[in-house]
Tab-separated table of C-alpha atoms and ligand atoms in Angstrom:
chain	number	residue	atom	x	y	z
A	1	MET	CA	0.000	0.000	0.000
A	2	SER	CA	1.356	3.373	-0.964
A	3	ALA	CA	1.826	6.226	1.480
A	4	THR	CA	-1.073	8.312	2.711
A	5	HIS	CA	-1.418	11.553	0.757
A	6	GLN	CA	-1.429	14.525	3.105
A	7	ILE	CA	-3.585	17.353	1.746
A	8	ALA	CA	-3.864	20.854	3.231
A	9	VAL	CA	-7.265	22.340	2.464
A	10	ILE	CA	-8.007	26.081	2.407
A	11	PRO	CA	-11.724	26.459	1.676
A	12	GLY	CA	-11.397	30.276	1.772
A	13	ASP	CA	-14.117	32.850	1.211
A	14	GLY	CA	-17.600	33.104	-0.237
A	15	ILE	CA	-18.559	29.989	-2.145
A	16	GLY	CA	-15.061	28.534	-1.620
A	17	PRO	CA	-16.174	26.209	1.205
A	18	GLU	CA	-19.146	24.849	-0.793
A	19	VAL	CA	-17.117	23.944	-3.845
A	20	THR	CA	-14.313	22.587	-1.668
A	21	ASP	CA	-16.787	20.217	0.028
A	22	GLU	CA	-17.740	18.803	-3.358
A	23	ALA	CA	-14.132	18.537	-4.512
A	24	MET	CA	-13.299	16.585	-1.343
A	25	LYS	CA	-16.364	14.399	-1.854
A	26	ILE	CA	-14.865	13.419	-5.199
A	27	VAL	CA	-11.412	12.790	-3.699
A	28	ASP	CA	-13.126	10.556	-1.187
A	29	ALA	CA	-15.037	8.622	-3.852
A	30	ALA	CA	-11.817	8.226	-5.834
A	31	ALA	CA	-9.869	7.021	-2.783
A	32	GLU	CA	-12.493	4.422	-1.975
A	33	THR	CA	-12.801	3.297	-5.577
A	34	PHE	CA	-9.122	3.245	-6.505
A	35	GLY	CA	-7.711	2.226	-3.149
A	36	PHE	CA	-5.461	5.012	-1.959
A	37	ASN	CA	-5.282	6.718	1.413
A	38	TYR	CA	-5.364	10.405	2.140
A	39	GLU	CA	-5.747	12.733	5.085
A	40	THR	CA	-6.779	16.359	5.040
A	41	GLN	CA	-6.117	19.232	7.346
A	42	SER	CA	-8.311	22.288	6.953
A	43	TYR	CA	-7.082	25.876	7.393
A	44	GLY	CA	-9.475	28.769	7.945
A	45	PHE	CA	-7.484	31.483	6.163
A	46	GLY	CA	-9.563	34.052	4.304
A	47	GLY	CA	-11.512	37.251	4.707
A	48	ASP	CA	-13.479	36.255	7.785
A	49	MET	CA	-10.361	35.270	9.711
A	50	TYR	CA	-8.639	38.474	8.654
A	51	LEU	CA	-11.575	40.614	9.782
A	52	ALA	CA	-11.799	38.786	13.103
A	53	THR	CA	-8.104	38.492	13.984
A	54	GLY	CA	-6.057	40.623	11.593
A	55	ASP	CA	-4.194	37.502	10.471
A	56	VAL	CA	-3.888	36.973	6.736
A	57	LEU	CA	-1.474	34.048	6.420
A	58	PRO	CA	1.361	33.760	8.909
A	59	ASP	CA	4.766	32.519	7.776
A	60	SER	CA	4.398	29.631	10.214
A	61	ALA	CA	1.425	28.319	8.217
A	62	VAL	CA	3.406	28.440	4.985
A	63	GLU	CA	6.142	26.481	6.750
A	64	GLU	CA	3.523	23.916	7.768
A	65	PHE	CA	2.316	23.623	4.171
A	66	ARG	CA	5.776	22.427	3.187
A	67	SER	CA	5.106	19.124	4.920
A	68	PHE	CA	2.031	18.322	2.797
A	69	ASN	CA	1.892	16.479	-0.499
A	70	ALA	CA	-0.560	19.007	-1.972
A	71	ILE	CA	-2.743	21.993	-1.122
A	72	PHE	CA	-6.323	22.471	-2.266
A	73	LEU	CA	-7.754	25.988	-2.276
A	74	GLY	CA	-11.424	26.904	-2.778
A	75	ALA	CA	-11.541	30.655	-3.407
A	76	ILE	CA	-10.164	33.851	-1.923
A	77	GLY	CA	-11.804	37.310	-1.931
A	78	HIS	CA	-14.098	39.098	0.526
A	79	PRO	CA	-16.330	42.138	-0.141
A	80	ASP	CA	-15.391	43.794	3.186
A	81	VAL	CA	-11.626	43.511	2.675
A	82	ALA	CA	-9.749	46.009	0.495
A	83	PRO	CA	-8.488	44.620	-2.827
A	84	GLY	CA	-5.014	43.133	-2.681
A	85	ILE	CA	-4.825	42.182	0.991
A	86	LEU	CA	-6.106	38.629	0.650
A	87	GLU	CA	-5.032	38.135	-2.954
A	88	LYS	CA	-1.438	39.108	-2.246
A	89	GLY	CA	-1.403	37.945	1.357
A	90	ILE	CA	-2.760	34.458	0.755
A	91	LEU	CA	-2.809	33.391	-2.874
A	92	LEU	CA	0.315	35.115	-4.160
A	93	LYS	CA	2.156	34.502	-0.899
A	94	ILE	CA	1.631	30.756	-1.171
A	95	ARG	CA	2.556	30.737	-4.870
A	96	PHE	CA	5.729	32.759	-4.254
A	97	ASP	CA	6.878	31.332	-0.913
A	98	LEU	CA	6.416	27.734	-2.038
A	99	ASP	CA	7.982	28.611	-5.397
A	100	GLN	CA	5.020	27.300	-7.381
A	101	TYR	CA	6.526	28.574	-10.576
A	102	ILE	CA	4.060	27.058	-13.016
A	103	ASN	CA	0.400	27.927	-13.216
A	104	LEU	CA	-1.061	25.229	-15.398
A	105	ARG	CA	-4.409	26.039	-16.972
A	106	PRO	CA	-5.988	23.524	-19.343
A	107	ILE	CA	-8.444	25.053	-21.820
A	108	LYS	CA	-10.599	22.137	-22.855
A	109	LEU	CA	-14.171	22.246	-24.095
A	110	TYR	CA	-16.035	19.101	-23.064
A	111	PRO	CA	-18.808	17.726	-25.276
A	112	GLY	CA	-22.208	19.018	-24.225
A	113	VAL	CA	-20.856	22.273	-22.810
A	114	PRO	CA	-22.247	25.395	-24.489
A	115	CYS	CA	-19.461	27.384	-26.153
A	116	PRO	CA	-19.835	31.044	-27.044
A	117	LEU	CA	-17.842	30.589	-30.263
A	118	ALA	CA	-19.940	29.811	-33.309
A	119	ASP	CA	-18.679	26.785	-35.261
A	120	LYS	CA	-16.135	25.690	-32.637
A	121	GLY	CA	-16.432	22.504	-30.630
A	122	PRO	CA	-14.392	20.117	-28.487
A	123	GLU	CA	-12.240	19.234	-31.514
A	124	GLU	CA	-11.079	22.818	-31.835
A	125	ILE	CA	-10.734	23.804	-28.178
A	126	ASP	CA	-8.131	21.726	-26.399
A	127	PHE	CA	-4.943	23.455	-25.369
A	128	VAL	CA	-2.989	24.268	-22.223
A	129	VAL	CA	-1.632	27.569	-20.965
A	130	VAL	CA	1.569	27.472	-18.929
A	131	ARG	CA	1.596	30.728	-16.990
A	132	GLU	CA	4.822	31.725	-15.253
A	133	ASN	CA	3.684	32.111	-11.656
A	134	THR	CA	6.378	33.735	-9.502
A	135	GLU	CA	7.715	36.776	-11.390
A	136	GLY	CA	6.783	39.493	-13.829
A	137	ILE	CA	4.743	42.488	-12.873
A	138	TYR	CA	3.140	40.507	-10.022
A	139	SER	CA	6.412	40.291	-8.119
A	140	GLY	CA	5.496	43.161	-5.806
A	141	ALA	CA	8.564	45.251	-6.642
A	142	GLY	CA	7.938	48.971	-6.951
A	143	GLY	CA	6.107	51.519	-4.897
A	144	ILE	CA	4.353	54.849	-4.621
A	145	GLN	CA	6.151	58.079	-3.812
A	146	TYR	CA	4.527	61.404	-2.868
A	147	LYS	CA	1.266	59.524	-2.533
A	148	GLY	CA	-1.802	61.706	-2.612
A	149	THR	CA	0.041	64.742	-3.975
A	150	PRO	CA	0.068	66.094	-7.527
A	151	GLN	CA	3.648	64.772	-7.739
A	152	GLU	CA	2.589	61.177	-7.067
A	153	VAL	CA	4.816	58.653	-8.828
A	154	SER	CA	4.130	54.935	-8.865
A	155	THR	CA	6.089	52.097	-10.366
A	156	GLN	CA	5.372	48.395	-10.578
A	157	ILE	CA	8.418	46.561	-11.795
A	158	HIS	CA	8.243	43.689	-14.239
A	159	VAL	CA	10.824	41.416	-12.652
A	160	THR	CA	12.084	38.885	-15.158
A	161	THR	CA	14.950	36.505	-14.562
A	162	ARG	CA	16.555	34.211	-17.079
A	163	PHE	CA	16.276	31.453	-14.460
A	164	GLY	CA	12.547	32.017	-13.934
A	165	VAL	CA	11.789	32.246	-17.628
A	166	GLU	CA	13.892	29.261	-18.527
A	167	ARG	CA	12.254	26.905	-16.057
A	168	ALA	CA	8.787	27.930	-17.253
A	169	VAL	CA	9.774	27.513	-20.878
A	170	ARG	CA	11.347	24.099	-20.233
A	171	TYR	CA	8.233	22.921	-18.420
A	172	ALA	CA	6.130	24.017	-21.398
A	173	PHE	CA	8.374	22.288	-23.951
A	174	GLU	CA	8.223	19.084	-21.904
A	175	LEU	CA	4.448	19.348	-21.761
A	176	ALA	CA	4.187	19.813	-25.525
A	177	ARG	CA	6.287	16.690	-25.956
A	178	LYS	CA	4.250	14.720	-23.432
A	179	ARG	CA	0.898	15.757	-24.910
A	180	ASP	CA	2.166	14.584	-28.286
A	181	LYS	CA	-0.678	16.406	-30.010
A	182	MET	CA	0.664	19.060	-32.376
A	183	LYS	CA	4.131	19.048	-30.792
A	184	GLN	CA	3.905	22.790	-30.813
A	185	LEU	CA	4.623	25.534	-28.303
A	186	HIS	CA	3.484	29.133	-28.623
A	187	LEU	CA	5.244	31.907	-26.809
A	188	VAL	CA	2.721	34.671	-26.093
A	189	ALA	CA	4.343	38.007	-25.236
A	190	LYS	CA	4.709	41.585	-26.440
A	191	THR	CA	8.223	41.655	-27.843
A	192	ASN	CA	7.467	44.703	-29.988
A	193	VAL	CA	7.004	46.900	-26.910
A	194	LEU	CA	8.434	45.101	-23.864
A	195	THR	CA	11.789	45.002	-25.581
A	196	PHE	CA	13.693	44.180	-22.394
A	197	VAL	CA	11.698	41.650	-20.395
A	198	HIS	CA	10.125	39.910	-23.341
A	199	ASP	CA	13.426	39.866	-25.171
A	200	THR	CA	14.663	37.680	-22.313
A	201	TRP	CA	11.614	35.470	-22.892
A	202	GLN	CA	12.138	35.285	-26.633
A	203	ARG	CA	15.813	34.342	-26.371
A	204	ALA	CA	15.242	31.774	-23.644
A	205	PHE	CA	12.414	30.276	-25.695
A	206	ASP	CA	14.494	30.037	-28.860
A	207	GLU	CA	17.705	28.874	-27.220
A	208	VAL	CA	16.095	26.185	-25.075
A	209	GLY	CA	13.908	25.050	-27.962
A	210	GLU	CA	16.764	24.884	-30.421
A	211	ALA	CA	19.131	23.101	-28.063
A	212	ASP	CA	16.838	20.607	-26.357
A	213	TYR	CA	13.470	20.445	-28.117
A	214	PRO	CA	14.108	20.314	-31.863
A	215	ASP	CA	11.048	18.040	-32.131
A	216	ILE	CA	8.743	20.819	-30.870
A	217	GLN	CA	7.597	23.450	-33.329
A	218	ARG	CA	8.070	26.971	-31.984
A	219	GLU	CA	5.464	29.651	-32.650
A	220	TYR	CA	5.195	33.208	-31.446
A	221	ALA	CA	2.126	35.424	-30.985
A	222	HIS	CA	1.855	38.921	-29.610
A	223	VAL	CA	-0.621	38.855	-26.752
A	224	ASP	CA	-3.126	41.140	-28.448
A	225	ALA	CA	-3.155	38.948	-31.524
A	226	ALA	CA	-3.363	35.819	-29.369
A	227	CYS	CA	-6.586	37.182	-27.832
A	228	MET	CA	-8.042	37.443	-31.295
A	229	TRP	CA	-6.899	33.964	-32.289
A	230	PHE	CA	-8.156	32.285	-29.107
A	231	VAL	CA	-11.566	33.411	-30.357
A	232	LYS	CA	-11.157	33.017	-34.119
A	233	ASN	CA	-8.870	29.972	-34.324
A	234	PRO	CA	-8.457	28.205	-30.986
A	235	GLU	CA	-7.475	25.057	-32.906
A	236	TRP	CA	-4.139	26.689	-33.730
A	237	PHE	CA	-2.967	26.197	-30.124
A	238	ASP	CA	-1.519	23.174	-28.354
A	239	VAL	CA	0.665	24.517	-25.505
A	240	VAL	CA	1.096	28.218	-24.749
A	241	VAL	CA	3.755	29.666	-22.455
A	242	THR	CA	3.556	33.227	-21.195
A	243	ASP	CA	4.383	35.570	-18.349
A	244	ASN	CA	2.450	35.975	-15.131
A	245	GLN	CA	0.145	38.854	-15.960
A	246	LEU	CA	-0.488	37.956	-19.580
A	247	GLY	CA	-1.231	34.427	-18.426
A	248	ASP	CA	-3.729	35.739	-15.901
A	249	ILE	CA	-5.569	37.662	-18.585
A	250	ILE	CA	-5.550	35.179	-21.450
A	251	THR	CA	-6.689	32.325	-19.210
A	252	ASP	CA	-9.899	34.166	-18.366
A	253	LEU	CA	-10.477	34.391	-22.107
A	254	GLY	CA	-9.573	30.709	-22.311
A	255	ALA	CA	-12.028	29.891	-19.536
A	256	VAL	CA	-14.827	31.579	-21.433
A	257	ILE	CA	-14.239	29.580	-24.609
A	258	GLN	CA	-14.158	26.331	-22.638
A	259	GLY	CA	-17.610	27.042	-21.258
A	260	GLY	CA	-16.965	29.550	-18.504
A	261	MET	CA	-15.652	29.834	-14.988
A	262	GLY	CA	-17.864	26.921	-13.990
A	263	VAL	CA	-15.404	24.471	-15.517
A	264	ALA	CA	-11.961	26.141	-15.488
A	265	ALA	CA	-9.381	24.580	-13.153
A	266	SER	CA	-5.741	25.211	-12.429
A	267	GLY	CA	-2.669	23.929	-10.690
A	268	ASN	CA	0.067	26.065	-9.128
A	269	LEU	CA	2.974	23.708	-9.505
A	270	ASN	CA	6.328	23.388	-7.910
A	271	PRO	CA	7.474	20.199	-9.634
A	272	GLU	CA	10.158	19.796	-6.959
A	273	GLY	CA	8.023	20.893	-3.998
A	274	VAL	CA	4.444	21.396	-2.813
A	275	SER	CA	1.789	22.308	-5.371
A	276	MET	CA	-1.619	23.928	-4.928
A	277	PHE	CA	-4.788	23.258	-6.917
A	278	GLU	CA	-7.735	25.618	-7.285
A	279	PRO	CA	-10.643	26.511	-9.525
A	280	ILE	CA	-9.915	29.678	-11.541
A	281	HIS	CA	-13.155	31.333	-10.426
A	282	GLY	CA	-13.336	33.671	-7.466
A	283	SER	CA	-15.374	33.608	-4.274
A	284	ALA	CA	-18.666	34.849	-5.848
A	285	PRO	CA	-19.777	36.358	-2.508
A	286	ARG	CA	-23.362	36.980	-3.533
A	287	TYR	CA	-23.998	33.247	-3.888
A	288	THR	CA	-22.452	32.279	-0.544
A	289	GLY	CA	-24.177	29.454	1.277
A	290	GLN	CA	-27.008	29.068	-1.206
A	291	GLY	CA	-25.952	25.760	-2.730
A	292	LYS	CA	-26.341	27.285	-6.198
A	293	ILE	CA	-22.773	27.410	-7.389
A	294	ASN	CA	-21.375	24.939	-9.868
A	295	PRO	CA	-18.659	22.784	-8.248
A	296	ILE	CA	-17.232	21.388	-11.491
A	297	ALA	CA	-14.214	23.713	-11.687
A	298	ALA	CA	-13.219	22.765	-8.141
A	299	ILE	CA	-13.790	19.088	-8.902
A	300	ALA	CA	-11.655	19.342	-12.032
A	301	ALA	CA	-8.938	20.975	-9.910
A	302	ALA	CA	-9.166	18.039	-7.494
A	303	GLY	CA	-8.704	15.747	-10.501
A	304	MET	CA	-5.531	17.631	-11.439
A	305	MET	CA	-4.386	17.239	-7.838
A	306	LEU	CA	-4.895	13.469	-7.933
A	307	ASP	CA	-2.878	13.270	-11.119
A	308	HIS	CA	-0.105	15.256	-9.452
A	309	LEU	CA	-0.205	12.907	-6.456
A	310	GLY	CA	0.485	10.010	-8.793
A	311	GLU	CA	-3.079	8.652	-8.775
A	312	ALA	CA	-3.347	8.590	-12.554
A	313	LYS	CA	-6.273	6.166	-12.724
A	314	ALA	CA	-8.270	8.118	-10.178
A	315	ALA	CA	-7.463	11.373	-11.981
A	316	SER	CA	-8.626	10.084	-15.314
A	317	ALA	CA	-11.771	8.672	-13.703
A	318	VAL	CA	-12.534	12.129	-12.294
A	319	GLU	CA	-11.972	13.749	-15.660
A	320	GLY	CA	-14.109	11.083	-17.308
A	321	ALA	CA	-16.846	11.538	-14.705
A	322	VAL	CA	-16.923	15.297	-15.269
A	323	ALA	CA	-16.992	14.765	-19.031
A	324	SER	CA	-19.778	12.209	-18.872
A	325	VAL	CA	-21.968	14.290	-16.562
A	326	LEU	CA	-21.487	17.297	-18.837
A	327	ALA	CA	-22.167	15.247	-21.967
A	328	GLY	CA	-25.252	13.695	-20.399
A	329	GLY	CA	-26.923	17.087	-20.264
A	330	LYS	CA	-28.199	16.526	-16.723
A	331	ILE	CA	-26.688	19.815	-15.629
A	332	ALA	CA	-28.868	22.249	-17.524
A	333	ASP	CA	-26.520	25.231	-17.460
A	334	LEU	CA	-23.136	25.784	-15.854
A	335	GLY	CA	-23.989	29.194	-14.404
A	336	ALA	CA	-24.686	29.745	-10.715
A	337	GLY	CA	-28.342	29.148	-9.911
A	338	ARG	CA	-28.995	27.725	-13.360
A	339	MET	CA	-27.763	24.135	-12.945
A	340	GLY	CA	-31.238	22.753	-12.266
A	341	MET	CA	-29.826	21.117	-9.140
A	342	SER	CA	-27.895	22.077	-6.024
A	343	THR	CA	-24.125	22.244	-5.595
A	344	SER	CA	-24.092	19.025	-3.605
A	345	GLU	CA	-26.408	17.201	-6.024
A	346	ALA	CA	-23.983	18.040	-8.822
A	347	GLY	CA	-21.148	16.676	-6.659
A	348	ASN	CA	-23.149	13.510	-5.954
A	349	LEU	CA	-23.701	12.891	-9.655
A	350	ILE	CA	-19.994	13.136	-10.380
A	351	ALA	CA	-19.072	11.005	-7.348
A	352	ALA	CA	-21.427	8.284	-8.605
A	353	GLU	CA	-19.718	8.375	-12.013
A	354	VAL	CA	-16.303	8.040	-10.383
A	355	ARG	CA	-17.506	4.960	-8.501
A	356	ARG	CA	-18.984	3.530	-11.691
A	357	ALA	CA	-15.667	4.057	-13.512
A	358	GLY	CA	-13.970	1.945	-10.849
A	359	LYS	CA	-16.316	-0.971	-11.525
A	360	GLY	CA	-16.135	-0.748	-15.316
B	401	IPM	C1	-6.018	34.080	-10.698
B	401	IPM	C2	-6.473	35.280	-9.930
B	401	IPM	C3	-5.307	35.787	-9.126
B	401	IPM	C4	-4.190	36.122	-10.094
B	401	IPM	C5	-5.602	36.979	-8.211
B	401	IPM	C6	-6.789	36.721	-7.328
B	401	IPM	C7	-4.385	37.350	-7.409
B	401	IPM	O1	-6.987	36.237	-10.796
B	401	IPM	O2	-5.631	33.076	-10.078
B	401	IPM	O3	-6.042	34.115	-11.932
B	401	IPM	O4	-4.190	37.219	-10.675
B	401	IPM	O5	-3.317	35.302	-10.279
B	402	MN	MN1	-7.088	35.610	-12.850
């Protein structure tokens, strides 16, 4: 019997706890069906804790996270907390302190899921964005001088290191090779304007590709053009690698073409350390506690987590269960309050499919 997977769980704010419950229900069904052991420890970090105690996320908690095999996060964001405090203090802090340098975001349209693009279907929409996750303009470098005066000056520095870029690019090349689909990697950047930081990206991309990945076709798209092509020709993409902020933006566009925030999942990966899995959606505070929110994105994130934990069969059963429930049309609409069932009923349906996969 393999070791027990230790999972830290941060349900977070708003609808985070509801979707986390369903994601854990699926992990449980998978464990029972595929015969692995896991233990969870829940952490109450989020807006409510901050408002009650002033604590966002102490360093000691991050140190504790290092002893887990994975972290699952529901959602962060609270209407009574100023923007940036929880996002930077929890989400970005975990990503940076645990050096989760890859943000992996699959853009996959499952059959049966309504797509806003006319004439595009699951055949055309199946690619992965590799977002660099520890640098760029999100690094926190910069500041405001003479704040509140007419002389106010603010800077936000786009920190780019050859080391950081190269490891992201290598991960993306490896992924393109492993997917074995088009054997193609797009760099998305803005080399015509960001002639310093994106020049570092372009050279790392070309040098690494030429030296070590001659089997992978290299493509380049400016980010503005890539936004157009994600909509017009999503079938042109296999694996995309990009910087932190551009990755943040283009993956919301990606989420929309794969059917919306109800299905979009992500992994913050440190391939040599502790990784964290989360739905891409936020905490949707107005739906809190109503059992109306769609748990599929969180469940898909749990599936990615199982894959990362080495439970490949369980992970593919979860993906298959999500796909079959979506294809079956039982969930009328992926939007909050429009599923035609409650959050936990949707989780139950998917859990039943996971169990069925184990028998078949
Ligand atoms: C995301 C979110 C975060 C990000 C915010 C909440 C800090 O938008 O995971 O995409 O920008 O990375
Ligand atoms: Mn985002």
